[in-house]
Structures are given as C-alpha cells and as structure tokens.
Short mmCIF file of C-alpha atoms in Angstrom, two decimals:
data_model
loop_
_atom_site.label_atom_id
_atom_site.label_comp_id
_atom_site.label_asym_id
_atom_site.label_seq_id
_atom_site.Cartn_x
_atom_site.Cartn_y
_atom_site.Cartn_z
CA UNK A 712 18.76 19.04 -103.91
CA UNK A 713 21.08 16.40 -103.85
CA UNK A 714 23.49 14.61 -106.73
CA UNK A 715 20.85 11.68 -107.40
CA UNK A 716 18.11 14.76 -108.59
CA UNK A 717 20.59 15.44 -111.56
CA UNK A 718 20.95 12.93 -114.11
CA UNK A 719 24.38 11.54 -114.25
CA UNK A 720 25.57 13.35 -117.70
CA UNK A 721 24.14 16.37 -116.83
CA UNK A 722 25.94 15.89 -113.05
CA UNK A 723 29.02 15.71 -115.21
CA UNK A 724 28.74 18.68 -117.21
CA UNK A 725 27.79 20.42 -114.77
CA UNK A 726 31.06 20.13 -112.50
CA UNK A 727 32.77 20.41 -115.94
CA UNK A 728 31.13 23.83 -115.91
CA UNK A 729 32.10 24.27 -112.71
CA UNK A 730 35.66 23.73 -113.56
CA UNK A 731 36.32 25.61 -116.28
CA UNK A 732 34.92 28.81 -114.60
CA UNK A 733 37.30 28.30 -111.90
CA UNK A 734 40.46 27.96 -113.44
CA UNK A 735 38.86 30.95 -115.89
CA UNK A 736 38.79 33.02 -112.72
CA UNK A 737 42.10 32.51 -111.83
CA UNK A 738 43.55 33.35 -114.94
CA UNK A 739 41.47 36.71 -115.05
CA UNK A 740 42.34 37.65 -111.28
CA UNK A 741 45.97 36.80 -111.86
CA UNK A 742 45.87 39.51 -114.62
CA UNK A 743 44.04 41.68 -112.52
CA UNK A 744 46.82 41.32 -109.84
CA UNK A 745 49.05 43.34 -112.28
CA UNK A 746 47.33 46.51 -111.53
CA UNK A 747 45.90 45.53 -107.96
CA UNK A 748 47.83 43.12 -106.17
CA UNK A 749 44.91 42.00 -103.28
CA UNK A 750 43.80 39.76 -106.36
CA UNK A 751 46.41 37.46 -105.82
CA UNK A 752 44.41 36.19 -103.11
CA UNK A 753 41.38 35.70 -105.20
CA UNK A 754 43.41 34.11 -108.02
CA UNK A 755 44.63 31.59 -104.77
CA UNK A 756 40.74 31.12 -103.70
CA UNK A 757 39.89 29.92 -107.32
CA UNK A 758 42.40 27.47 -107.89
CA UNK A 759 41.58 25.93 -105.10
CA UNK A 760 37.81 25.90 -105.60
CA UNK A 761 39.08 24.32 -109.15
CA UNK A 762 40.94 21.55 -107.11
CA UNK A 763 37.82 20.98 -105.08
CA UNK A 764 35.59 20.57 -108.25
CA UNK A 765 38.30 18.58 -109.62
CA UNK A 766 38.18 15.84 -106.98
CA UNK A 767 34.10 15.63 -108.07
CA UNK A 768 35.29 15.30 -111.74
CA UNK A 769 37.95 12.45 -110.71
CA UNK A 770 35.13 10.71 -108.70
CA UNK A 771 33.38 10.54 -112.15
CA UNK A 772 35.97 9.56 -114.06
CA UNK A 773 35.73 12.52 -116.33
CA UNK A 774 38.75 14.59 -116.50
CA UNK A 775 39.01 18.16 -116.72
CA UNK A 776 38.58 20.19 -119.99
CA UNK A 777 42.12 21.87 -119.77
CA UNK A 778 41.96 23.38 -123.87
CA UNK A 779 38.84 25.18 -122.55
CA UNK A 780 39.94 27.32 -119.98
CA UNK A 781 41.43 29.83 -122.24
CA UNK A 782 38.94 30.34 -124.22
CA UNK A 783 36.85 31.00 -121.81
CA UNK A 784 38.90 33.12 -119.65
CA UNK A 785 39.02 35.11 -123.16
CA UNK A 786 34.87 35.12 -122.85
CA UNK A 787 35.65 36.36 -119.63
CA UNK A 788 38.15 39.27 -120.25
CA UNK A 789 35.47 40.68 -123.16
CA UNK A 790 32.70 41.14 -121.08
CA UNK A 791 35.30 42.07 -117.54
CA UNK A 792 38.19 43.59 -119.44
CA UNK A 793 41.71 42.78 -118.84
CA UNK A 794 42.04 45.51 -116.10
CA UNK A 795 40.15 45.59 -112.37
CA UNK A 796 39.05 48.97 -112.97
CA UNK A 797 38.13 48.72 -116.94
CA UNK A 798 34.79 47.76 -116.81
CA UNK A 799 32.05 48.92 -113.69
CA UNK A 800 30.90 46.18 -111.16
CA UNK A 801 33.36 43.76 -112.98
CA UNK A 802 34.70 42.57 -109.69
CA UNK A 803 31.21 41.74 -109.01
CA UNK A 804 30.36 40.08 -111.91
CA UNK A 805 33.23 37.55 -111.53
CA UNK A 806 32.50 36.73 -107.94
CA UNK A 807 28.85 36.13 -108.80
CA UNK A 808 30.04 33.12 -111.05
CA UNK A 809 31.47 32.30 -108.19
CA UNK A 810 28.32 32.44 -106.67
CA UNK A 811 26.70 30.60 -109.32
CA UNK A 812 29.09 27.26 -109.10
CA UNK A 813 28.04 27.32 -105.12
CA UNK A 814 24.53 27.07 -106.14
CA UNK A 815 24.87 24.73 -108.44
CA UNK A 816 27.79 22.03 -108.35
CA UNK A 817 28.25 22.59 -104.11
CA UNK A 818 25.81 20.14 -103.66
CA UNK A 819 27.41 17.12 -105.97
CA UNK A 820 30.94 17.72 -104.03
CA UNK A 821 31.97 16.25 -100.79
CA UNK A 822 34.24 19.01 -100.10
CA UNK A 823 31.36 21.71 -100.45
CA UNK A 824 32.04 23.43 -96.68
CA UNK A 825 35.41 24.28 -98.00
CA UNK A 826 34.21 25.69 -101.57
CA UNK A 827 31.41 27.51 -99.41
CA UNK A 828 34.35 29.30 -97.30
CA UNK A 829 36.70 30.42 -100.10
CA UNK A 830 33.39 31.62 -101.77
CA UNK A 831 32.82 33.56 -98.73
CA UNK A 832 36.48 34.83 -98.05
CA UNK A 833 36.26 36.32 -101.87
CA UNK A 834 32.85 38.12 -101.05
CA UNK A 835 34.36 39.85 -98.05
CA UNK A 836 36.86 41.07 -99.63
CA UNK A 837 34.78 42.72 -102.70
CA UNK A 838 33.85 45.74 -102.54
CA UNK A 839 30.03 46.41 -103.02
CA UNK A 840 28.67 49.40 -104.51
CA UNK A 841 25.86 51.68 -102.82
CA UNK A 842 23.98 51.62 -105.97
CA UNK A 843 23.91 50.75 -109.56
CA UNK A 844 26.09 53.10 -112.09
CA UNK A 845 23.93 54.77 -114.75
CA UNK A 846 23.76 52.37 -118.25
CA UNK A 847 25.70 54.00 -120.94
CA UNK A 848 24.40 56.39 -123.50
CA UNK A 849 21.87 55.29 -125.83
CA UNK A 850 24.42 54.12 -129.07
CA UNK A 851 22.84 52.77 -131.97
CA UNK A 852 24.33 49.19 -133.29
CA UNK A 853 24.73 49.15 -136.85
CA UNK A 854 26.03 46.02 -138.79
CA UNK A 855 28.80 46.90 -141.25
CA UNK A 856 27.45 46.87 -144.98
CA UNK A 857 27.95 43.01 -146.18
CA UNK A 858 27.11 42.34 -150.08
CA UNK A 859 25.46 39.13 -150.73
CA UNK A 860 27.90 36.70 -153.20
CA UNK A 861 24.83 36.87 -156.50
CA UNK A 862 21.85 37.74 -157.33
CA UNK A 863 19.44 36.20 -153.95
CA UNK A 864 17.19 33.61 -154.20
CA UNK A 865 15.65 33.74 -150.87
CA UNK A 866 15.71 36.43 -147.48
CA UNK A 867 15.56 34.43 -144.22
CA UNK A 868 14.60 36.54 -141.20
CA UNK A 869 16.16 34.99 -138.05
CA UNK A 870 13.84 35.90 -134.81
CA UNK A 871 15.60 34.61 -131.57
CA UNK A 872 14.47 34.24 -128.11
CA UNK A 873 10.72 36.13 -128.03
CA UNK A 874 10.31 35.84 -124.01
CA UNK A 875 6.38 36.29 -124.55
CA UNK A 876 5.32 37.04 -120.91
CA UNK A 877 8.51 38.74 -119.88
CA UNK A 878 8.20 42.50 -118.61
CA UNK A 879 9.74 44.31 -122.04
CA UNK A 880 9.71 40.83 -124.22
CA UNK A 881 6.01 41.40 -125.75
CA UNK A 882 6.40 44.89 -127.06
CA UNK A 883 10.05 44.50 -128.67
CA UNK A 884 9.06 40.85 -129.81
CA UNK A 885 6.11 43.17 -131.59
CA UNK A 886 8.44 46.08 -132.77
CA UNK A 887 10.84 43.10 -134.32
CA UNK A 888 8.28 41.17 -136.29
CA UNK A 889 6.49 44.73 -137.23
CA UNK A 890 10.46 45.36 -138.61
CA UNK A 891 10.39 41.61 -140.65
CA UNK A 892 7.01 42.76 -142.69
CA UNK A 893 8.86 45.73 -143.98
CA UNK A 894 11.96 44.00 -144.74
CA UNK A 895 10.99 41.44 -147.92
CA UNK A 896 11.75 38.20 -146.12
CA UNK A 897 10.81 35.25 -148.03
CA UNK A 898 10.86 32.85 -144.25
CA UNK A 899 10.99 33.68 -140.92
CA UNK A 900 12.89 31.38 -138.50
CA UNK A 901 12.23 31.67 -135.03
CA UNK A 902 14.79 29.90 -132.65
CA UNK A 903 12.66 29.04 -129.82
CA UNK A 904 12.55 30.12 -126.41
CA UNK A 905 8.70 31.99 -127.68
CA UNK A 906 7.38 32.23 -124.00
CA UNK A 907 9.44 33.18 -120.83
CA UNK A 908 7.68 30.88 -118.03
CA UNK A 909 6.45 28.18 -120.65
CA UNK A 910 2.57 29.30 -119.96
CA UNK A 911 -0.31 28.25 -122.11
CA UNK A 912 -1.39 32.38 -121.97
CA UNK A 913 1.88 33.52 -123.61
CA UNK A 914 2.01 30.39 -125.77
CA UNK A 915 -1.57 32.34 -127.27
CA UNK A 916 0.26 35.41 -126.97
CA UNK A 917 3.30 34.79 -128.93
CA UNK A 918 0.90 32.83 -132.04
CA UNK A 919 -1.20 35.72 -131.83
CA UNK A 920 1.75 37.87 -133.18
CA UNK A 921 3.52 35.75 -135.02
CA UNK A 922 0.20 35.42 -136.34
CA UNK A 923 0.82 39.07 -138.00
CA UNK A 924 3.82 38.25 -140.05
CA UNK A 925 3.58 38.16 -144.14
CA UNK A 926 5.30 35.26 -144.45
CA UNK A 927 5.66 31.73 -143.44
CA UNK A 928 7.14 30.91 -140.22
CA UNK A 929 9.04 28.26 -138.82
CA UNK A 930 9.30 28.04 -135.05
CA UNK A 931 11.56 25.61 -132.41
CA UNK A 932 11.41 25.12 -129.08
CA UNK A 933 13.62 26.34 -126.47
CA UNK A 934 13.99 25.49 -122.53
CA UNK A 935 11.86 28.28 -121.43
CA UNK A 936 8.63 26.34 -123.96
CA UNK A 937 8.90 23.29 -122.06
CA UNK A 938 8.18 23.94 -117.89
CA UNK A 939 5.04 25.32 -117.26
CA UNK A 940 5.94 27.51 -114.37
CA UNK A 941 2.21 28.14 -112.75
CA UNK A 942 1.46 24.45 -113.32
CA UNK A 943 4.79 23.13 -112.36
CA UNK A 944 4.96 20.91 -114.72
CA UNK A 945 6.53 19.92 -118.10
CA UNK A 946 3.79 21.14 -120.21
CA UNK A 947 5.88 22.08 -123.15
CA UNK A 948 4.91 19.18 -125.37
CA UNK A 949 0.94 19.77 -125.32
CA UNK A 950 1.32 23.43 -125.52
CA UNK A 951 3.75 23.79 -128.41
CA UNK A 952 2.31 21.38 -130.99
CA UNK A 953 -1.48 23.00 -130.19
CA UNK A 954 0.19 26.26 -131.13
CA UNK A 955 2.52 25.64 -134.09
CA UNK A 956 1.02 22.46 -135.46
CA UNK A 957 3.64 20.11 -135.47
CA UNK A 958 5.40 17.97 -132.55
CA UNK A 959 8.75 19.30 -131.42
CA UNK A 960 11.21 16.70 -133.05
CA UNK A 961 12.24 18.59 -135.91
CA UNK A 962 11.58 19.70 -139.55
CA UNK A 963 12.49 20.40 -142.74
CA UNK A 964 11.19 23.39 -145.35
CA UNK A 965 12.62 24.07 -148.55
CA UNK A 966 12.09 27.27 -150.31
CA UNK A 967 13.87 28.25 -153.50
CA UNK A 968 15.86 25.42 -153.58
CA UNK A 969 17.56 26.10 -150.23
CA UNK A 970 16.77 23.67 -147.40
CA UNK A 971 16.04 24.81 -143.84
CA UNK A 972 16.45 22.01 -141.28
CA UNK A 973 14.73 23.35 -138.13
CA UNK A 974 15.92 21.30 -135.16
CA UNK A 975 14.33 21.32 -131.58
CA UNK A 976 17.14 21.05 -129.43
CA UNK A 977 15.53 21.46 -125.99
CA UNK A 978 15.41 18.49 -123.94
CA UNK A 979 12.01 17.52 -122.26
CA UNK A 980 13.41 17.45 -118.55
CA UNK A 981 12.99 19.04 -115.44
CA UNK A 982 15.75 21.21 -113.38
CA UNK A 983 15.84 20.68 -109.81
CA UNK A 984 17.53 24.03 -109.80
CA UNK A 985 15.34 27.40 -109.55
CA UNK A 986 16.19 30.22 -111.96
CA UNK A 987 19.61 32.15 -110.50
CA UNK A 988 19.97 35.56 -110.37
CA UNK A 989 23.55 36.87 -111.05
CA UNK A 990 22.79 39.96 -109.61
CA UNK A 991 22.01 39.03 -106.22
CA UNK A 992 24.21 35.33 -106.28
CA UNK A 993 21.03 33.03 -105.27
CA UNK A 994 18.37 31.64 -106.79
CA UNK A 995 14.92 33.49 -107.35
CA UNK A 996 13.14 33.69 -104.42
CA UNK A 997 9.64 31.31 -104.54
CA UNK A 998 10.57 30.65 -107.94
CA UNK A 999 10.30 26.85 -109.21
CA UNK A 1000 13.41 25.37 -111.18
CA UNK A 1001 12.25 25.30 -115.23
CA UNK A 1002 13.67 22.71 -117.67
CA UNK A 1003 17.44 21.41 -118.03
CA UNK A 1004 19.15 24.41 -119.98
CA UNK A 1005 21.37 22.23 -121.85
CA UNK A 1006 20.76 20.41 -125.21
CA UNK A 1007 19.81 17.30 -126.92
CA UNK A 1008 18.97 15.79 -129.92
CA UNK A 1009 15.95 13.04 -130.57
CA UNK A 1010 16.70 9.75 -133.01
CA UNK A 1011 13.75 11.54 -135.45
CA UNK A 1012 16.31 14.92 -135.43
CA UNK A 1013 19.80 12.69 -136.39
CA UNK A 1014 17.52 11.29 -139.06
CA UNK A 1015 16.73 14.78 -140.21
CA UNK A 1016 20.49 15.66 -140.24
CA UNK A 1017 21.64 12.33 -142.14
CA UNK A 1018 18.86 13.78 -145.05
CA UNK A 1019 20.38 17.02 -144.95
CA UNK A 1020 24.07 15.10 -145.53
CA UNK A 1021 23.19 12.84 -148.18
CA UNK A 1022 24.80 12.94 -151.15
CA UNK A 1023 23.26 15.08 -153.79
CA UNK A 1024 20.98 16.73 -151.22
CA UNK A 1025 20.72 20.95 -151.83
CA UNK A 1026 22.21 23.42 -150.20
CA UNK A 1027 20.79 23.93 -146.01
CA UNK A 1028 21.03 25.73 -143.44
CA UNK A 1029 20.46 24.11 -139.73
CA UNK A 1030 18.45 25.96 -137.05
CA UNK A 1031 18.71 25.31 -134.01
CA UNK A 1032 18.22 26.56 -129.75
CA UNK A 1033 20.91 25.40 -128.60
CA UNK A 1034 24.77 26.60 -129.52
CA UNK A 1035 27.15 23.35 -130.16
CA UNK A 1036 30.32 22.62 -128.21
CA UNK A 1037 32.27 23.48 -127.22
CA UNK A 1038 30.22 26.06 -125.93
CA UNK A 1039 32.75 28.62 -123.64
CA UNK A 1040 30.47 31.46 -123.22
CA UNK A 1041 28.91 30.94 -119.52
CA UNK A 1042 27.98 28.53 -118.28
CA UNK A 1043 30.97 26.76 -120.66
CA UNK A 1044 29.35 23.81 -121.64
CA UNK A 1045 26.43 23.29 -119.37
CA UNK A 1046 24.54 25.52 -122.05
CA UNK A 1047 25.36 24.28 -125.50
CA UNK A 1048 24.26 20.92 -127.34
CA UNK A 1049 25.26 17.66 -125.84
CA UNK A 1050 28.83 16.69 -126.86
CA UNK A 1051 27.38 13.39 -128.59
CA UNK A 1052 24.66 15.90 -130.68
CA UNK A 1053 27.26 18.58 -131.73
CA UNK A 1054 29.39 15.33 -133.43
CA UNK A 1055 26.74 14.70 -135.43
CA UNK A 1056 25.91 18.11 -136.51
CA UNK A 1057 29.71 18.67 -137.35
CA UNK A 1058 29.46 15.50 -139.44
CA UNK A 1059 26.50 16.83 -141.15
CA UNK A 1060 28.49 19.81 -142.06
CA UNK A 1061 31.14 17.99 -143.18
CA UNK A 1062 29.36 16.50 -146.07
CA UNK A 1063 29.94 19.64 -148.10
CA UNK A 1064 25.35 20.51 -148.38
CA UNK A 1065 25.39 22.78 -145.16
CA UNK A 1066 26.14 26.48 -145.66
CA UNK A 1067 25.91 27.86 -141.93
CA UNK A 1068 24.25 26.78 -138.79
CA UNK A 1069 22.21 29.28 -136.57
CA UNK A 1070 21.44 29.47 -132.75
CA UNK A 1071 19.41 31.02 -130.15
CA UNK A 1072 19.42 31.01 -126.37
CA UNK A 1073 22.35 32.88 -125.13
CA UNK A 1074 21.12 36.43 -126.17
CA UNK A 1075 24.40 37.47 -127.94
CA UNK A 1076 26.00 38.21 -131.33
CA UNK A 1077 28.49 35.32 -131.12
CA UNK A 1078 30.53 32.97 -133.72
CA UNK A 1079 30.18 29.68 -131.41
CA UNK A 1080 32.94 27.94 -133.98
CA UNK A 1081 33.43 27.23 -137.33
CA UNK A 1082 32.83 23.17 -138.32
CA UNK A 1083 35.58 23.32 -140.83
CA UNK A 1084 34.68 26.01 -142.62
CA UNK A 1085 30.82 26.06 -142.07
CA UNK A 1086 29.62 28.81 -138.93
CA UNK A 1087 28.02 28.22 -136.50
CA UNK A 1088 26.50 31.58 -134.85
CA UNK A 1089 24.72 32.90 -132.38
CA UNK A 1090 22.00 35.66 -132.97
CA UNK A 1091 20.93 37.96 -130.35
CA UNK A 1092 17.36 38.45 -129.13
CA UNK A 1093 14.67 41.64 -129.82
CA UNK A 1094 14.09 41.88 -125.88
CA UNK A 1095 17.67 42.53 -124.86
CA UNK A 1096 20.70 44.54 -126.34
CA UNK A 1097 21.33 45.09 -128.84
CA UNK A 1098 17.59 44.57 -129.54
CA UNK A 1099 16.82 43.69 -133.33
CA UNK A 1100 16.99 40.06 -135.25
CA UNK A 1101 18.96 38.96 -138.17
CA UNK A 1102 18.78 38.36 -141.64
CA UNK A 1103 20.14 36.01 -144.61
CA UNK A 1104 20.27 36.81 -147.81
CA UNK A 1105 20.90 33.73 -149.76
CA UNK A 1106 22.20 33.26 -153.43
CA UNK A 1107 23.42 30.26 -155.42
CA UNK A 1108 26.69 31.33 -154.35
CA UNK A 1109 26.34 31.52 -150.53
CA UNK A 1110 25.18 34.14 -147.88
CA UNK A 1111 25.14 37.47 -146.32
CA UNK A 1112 24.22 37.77 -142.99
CA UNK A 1113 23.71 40.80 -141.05
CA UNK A 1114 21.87 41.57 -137.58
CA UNK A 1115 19.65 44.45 -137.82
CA UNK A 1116 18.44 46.43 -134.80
CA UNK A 1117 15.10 47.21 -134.12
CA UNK A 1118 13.84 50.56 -135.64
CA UNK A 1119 11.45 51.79 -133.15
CA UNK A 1120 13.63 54.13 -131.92
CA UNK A 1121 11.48 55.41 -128.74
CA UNK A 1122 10.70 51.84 -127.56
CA UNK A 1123 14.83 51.03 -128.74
CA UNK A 1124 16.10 54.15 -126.52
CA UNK A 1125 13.75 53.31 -123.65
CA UNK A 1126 15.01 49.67 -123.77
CA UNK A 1127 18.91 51.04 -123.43
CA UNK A 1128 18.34 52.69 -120.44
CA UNK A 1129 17.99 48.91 -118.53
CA UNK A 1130 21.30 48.04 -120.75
CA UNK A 1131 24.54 48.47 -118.92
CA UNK A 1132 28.08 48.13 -120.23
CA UNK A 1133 28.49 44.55 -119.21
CA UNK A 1134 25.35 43.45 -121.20
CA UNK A 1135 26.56 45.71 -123.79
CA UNK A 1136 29.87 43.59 -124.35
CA UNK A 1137 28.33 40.43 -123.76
CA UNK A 1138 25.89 40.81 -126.28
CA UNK A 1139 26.68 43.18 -129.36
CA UNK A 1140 29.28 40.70 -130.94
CA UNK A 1141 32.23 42.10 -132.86
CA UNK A 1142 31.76 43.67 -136.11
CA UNK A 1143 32.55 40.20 -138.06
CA UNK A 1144 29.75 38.58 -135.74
CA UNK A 1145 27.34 41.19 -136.40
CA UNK A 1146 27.50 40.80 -140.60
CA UNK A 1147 30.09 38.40 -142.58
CA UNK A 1148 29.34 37.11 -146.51
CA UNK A 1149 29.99 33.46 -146.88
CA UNK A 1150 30.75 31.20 -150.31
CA UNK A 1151 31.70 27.41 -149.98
CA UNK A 1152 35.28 26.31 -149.73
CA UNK A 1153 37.36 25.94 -152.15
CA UNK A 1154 36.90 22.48 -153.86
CA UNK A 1155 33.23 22.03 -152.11
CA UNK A 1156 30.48 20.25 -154.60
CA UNK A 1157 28.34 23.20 -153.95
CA UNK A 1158 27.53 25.63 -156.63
#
C-alpha cells in the first residue's frame, strides 16, 4: 500500500487520526509516570511519533487538531484509567494504538523507519502477559428509570450494528428483535452495519429475521454492507436494495406526526487496508481490506436534510451509521462523518424541527456532542456488551430514551464471559448516556 491507494481526504484524516492518538498517548503516559516513572520514556516515544506524523500533516497543508487531543486523551483515560495498574492489559491496549497508527499512516510518512523504531522501543519495554485475565463477573446493565415529557405518540426501537454472519452476531441479533416484539414499538430503526463480511448469504439471513418483527422497519447501510468479502468486491449496492427495497441514499418515514430521516452514511469505497486486530497489533491474516470506515453524505441525503429544516416542517429525528465530528472516540476522526457532512447536519439541527440524532457503528453507549442543544448519540449493538438496543418514547413534548439490555439471560450471561473490563468501559456509557428525557429549548418553535 502506498499514499496514492488512499484518496487524498481520507490520506488526511487519516494522519489527523494519527496525530491526535499520539499526542493522546503522551498525555496518558505522562500521568501514568506519576505512579511508574519508566513511562516517561513512553510519554518521550509518543511525542515524537506525533512530530513525525506532524511533518505528513505539514506536507498537506492541514494542521494539527490541537482542541482534540484532550478530549480524546479523556476517551482514553475511561477505557485505560488514570493509573498504570487501574485497569488489566491497559499498557497493552495503549501500545496497540500504537500499533494501529504503524499500520496505517507509516506508509503515507517519509519518516516511517523512525516511527517503526520508537514503536518498537515501546513494545520492548511492555510487559506481556502469559495469558488473558478472566472477564469480570456477569453484571447486569440497567438504564436508570427516565419518564417520557407527555402522554407518547410513538415508541421507536433503535437496533444497531446486527453483524449477521459474525460468530455470536446471529443469535443475539435474534434474542434483540425477539425483545422489540414484546416491547410495543410503533418503528424499528436499524442503523446499518446488518451483515459482518457484506455477503449476499447473511444479507438473506439478516431479512429473514428482521423479517419476524411486528412492526415496520427501517434499515441503513453501514461499511460492513458494502465489500463483499468472498467476492472482493463492492457489492453493497446490488445486495442492499434487493433486500430492503430501496437504494441506499436515504429516506424519510413519518409516523404519528414525527418524522424519521434515515440517512445512509456509508461511503461506496474500497479500503486498501485489511481489517486490524488490536489484540495482536497487525492486520488479519489472509483477510481482504472491506470498505472506507469513515462517512459521507450523497447530494440526494443533503436534500433530505434541507426537507427536514424547512420551515414549518414537524418534529424529526435523524438516523444515521456514522457518528458526526468531531468524533474523539478511536480512531478520532477517521471514524465519524466527513467534516463537510457533520456541518450540514448541525445546520439541520439548528433550524429548531430536529429533536435528537442517533448513530451506530462504534458499539458503545456514547453522547458524540450536543449540536446546540440537540444530541447526538451513540447506541450500542445486541452482539457486544452491553448487549441489548434502545428505545424512544416520543411525545409532543420531546423524548425519553433508554438502552435496554437483552433479556435472554442464558444467551446474555454466556455472551459476558467473552466481555472483559476494557470492553466493559468502552461500551456501557455513563448512566446519562444509557437513558436521558429531552424537551426543546427554551424559546424553540417546537411544541
């Protein structure tokens, strides 16, 4: 792979990406230093990695997003902790996005023998474990109790990533829309990624059960819908609209008065990259690279969010794959919505008719931002923890949202057990991400 196989703006975000983790790294290993001063060193062999990445950025005239670092270093201390010895295999975790930048942005930098050695010096000097520590005990995740603001008008279940054709994504995809039958949803939105290698077989699967749900369904597609792995190819846009009926640029359902704009943020395009496995630092061995993780927007989809602005237009709610920016989970920005997209959707929420925006793809219970004083959230996924899908309860008054895990408790319990404490605070969200009521600002046109 070389830099002329990545488009240029993705090139860019990329060593953004790149960038941001470093000086992220830094911060973290300079706290860690308090309690164990050998990660001086490390915080040293980050910042210069940074500069390294840096000198890319310059050669692209794109300079570095200082205001993001924090924020994600605070991404980074959740999941790590703020001491070397708070969280198990931390250490490793944190060289292993070190791992990940060497993968990825090594080959657009001229310097990349030098980020190669530092990346190797900080290895050495990690300790490995013999073997995996045992996942926490099984802990049930239970929202706080949220009250809806009214009487509702309309319950919208929120399925995220499915992962048909994944090794535990089939059953708990099941157990989760066996869970939305039961729980008097008016609409289901699904928020794409339905298949994990983008195969016509788990396209059939995933209908199939969707197939059993009570209600109507809206589905999007994510990055894993549009590479056919097997085939190698970027089958995506045959495959979806045979399934769903409908191409993947977008759409609008209205049910009770409420609007739903349903926005397919994956872009059609090919990674040179193969999938990359943070637990060994390397890509997947004889796997193919799928499609570009980040976002994007088509002209038909900004026409669907200048409807949803207009003046006069009813109450919506935007669904979407793809987080917006700035996006400073990991990778910071590399996996959110094109900057150009996520002005446009903040616009659209600006005009006063859009009462919360909703994304998939990262796997996590996450507030992404606030656009003014609109959310914009992340929902976690049935297949991973905290296993379980979310739902909206919508009056004339605003929303109450609140995730809800899965209630199959043997297939739940067996699931924990692959679950360990660093996917456990990545994913579960605080109590505010995991249920929150919502009424318009003060002043808004809205009722």
């Amino acid at each position: 792979m070389t830099g002329t196989d990545v488009a240029a703006e993705v090139q860019t975000d990329l060593l953004r990406s790149a960038w941001i983790v470093e000086r992220a790294r830094a911060l973290l290993y300079r706290e860690w230093a308090r309690a164990q001063p050998s990660f001086a060193d490390s915080a040293r062999r980050a910042d210069a990695r940074a500069e390294i990445v840096a000198a890319g950025l310059a050669a692209l005239s794109r300079p570095p997003d200082r205001d993001l670092v924090e924020p994600h270093a605070a991404w980074l201390r959740s999941v790590a902790g703020a001491r070397p010895d708070e969280v198990p295999l931390a250490a490793l975790l944190v060289v292993r996005l070190g791992d990940w930048i060497d993968a990825h942005a090594a080959p657009l930098l001229e310097r990349a023998s030098a980020l190669a050695e530092l990346g190797a010096e900080e290895r050495a000097a990690v300790r490995w474990p013999e073997r995996l520590p045992p996942a926490p005990p099984y802990d049930p995740v239970v929202a706080p109790p949220v009250e809806p603001p009214g009487d509702v008008v309309v319950r919208i279940a929120v399925l995220g990533d499915l992962h048909f054709g994944s090794s535990t994504g089939d059953d708990l995809a099941r157990a989760a829309i066996a869970d939305v039958n039961r729980c008097g949803a008016d609409l289901v939105v699904q928020l794409g990624d339905i298949t994990d290698h983008g195969e016509r077989a788990e396209f059939e699967a995933a209908t199939s059960a969707l197939a059993d749900l009570g209600m109507p369904c809206v589905t999007m597609m994510g990055n894993h819908d549009v590479y056919a792995v097997s085939e190698q190819r970027l089958a995506g846009r045959e495959y979806y609209p045979a399934s769903f009926g409908r191409e993947p640029d977008g759409v609008v359902v209205e049910h009770a008065g409420i609007r739903v704009a349903v926005l397919d943020s994956a872009e059609h395009g090919a990674s040179p990259f193969a999938p990359f496995d943070l637990v060994t630092g390397s890509f997947v061995e004889g796997a193919t690279g799928g499609a570009v993780v980040r976002g994007s927007l088509t002209v038909t989809q900004h026409d669907i969010l200048a409807d949803v602005a207009a003046p006069g237009a009813p109450p919506a709610f935007v669904f979407l794959h793809h987080p917006p920016q700035p996006y400073t989970g990991f990778p910071p920005v590399l996996f959110g919505l094109r900057d150009s997209d996520s002005g446009r959707l903040h616009a659209t929420c600006d005009s006063g008719n859009v009462w919360g925006v909703f994304a998939g793809h990262t796997h996590r219970n996450a507030r992404t931002r606030t656009f003014g004083h609109v959310p914009a959230h992340e929902v976690a996924i049935p297949r991973d923890y905290p296993f379980g899908y979310g739902l909206l309860d919508v009056t004339r008054h605003g929303y109450a949202y609140r995730f809800v895990q899965i209630s199959d408790d043997e297939l739940v319990r067996g699931a924990y057990a692959r679950a360990g404490e660093i996917l456990r605070r990545y994913a579960r969200g605080r109590d505010d991400e995991l249920s929150f009521a919502w009424t318009p600002a003060a002043g808004s046109t809205r009722p």
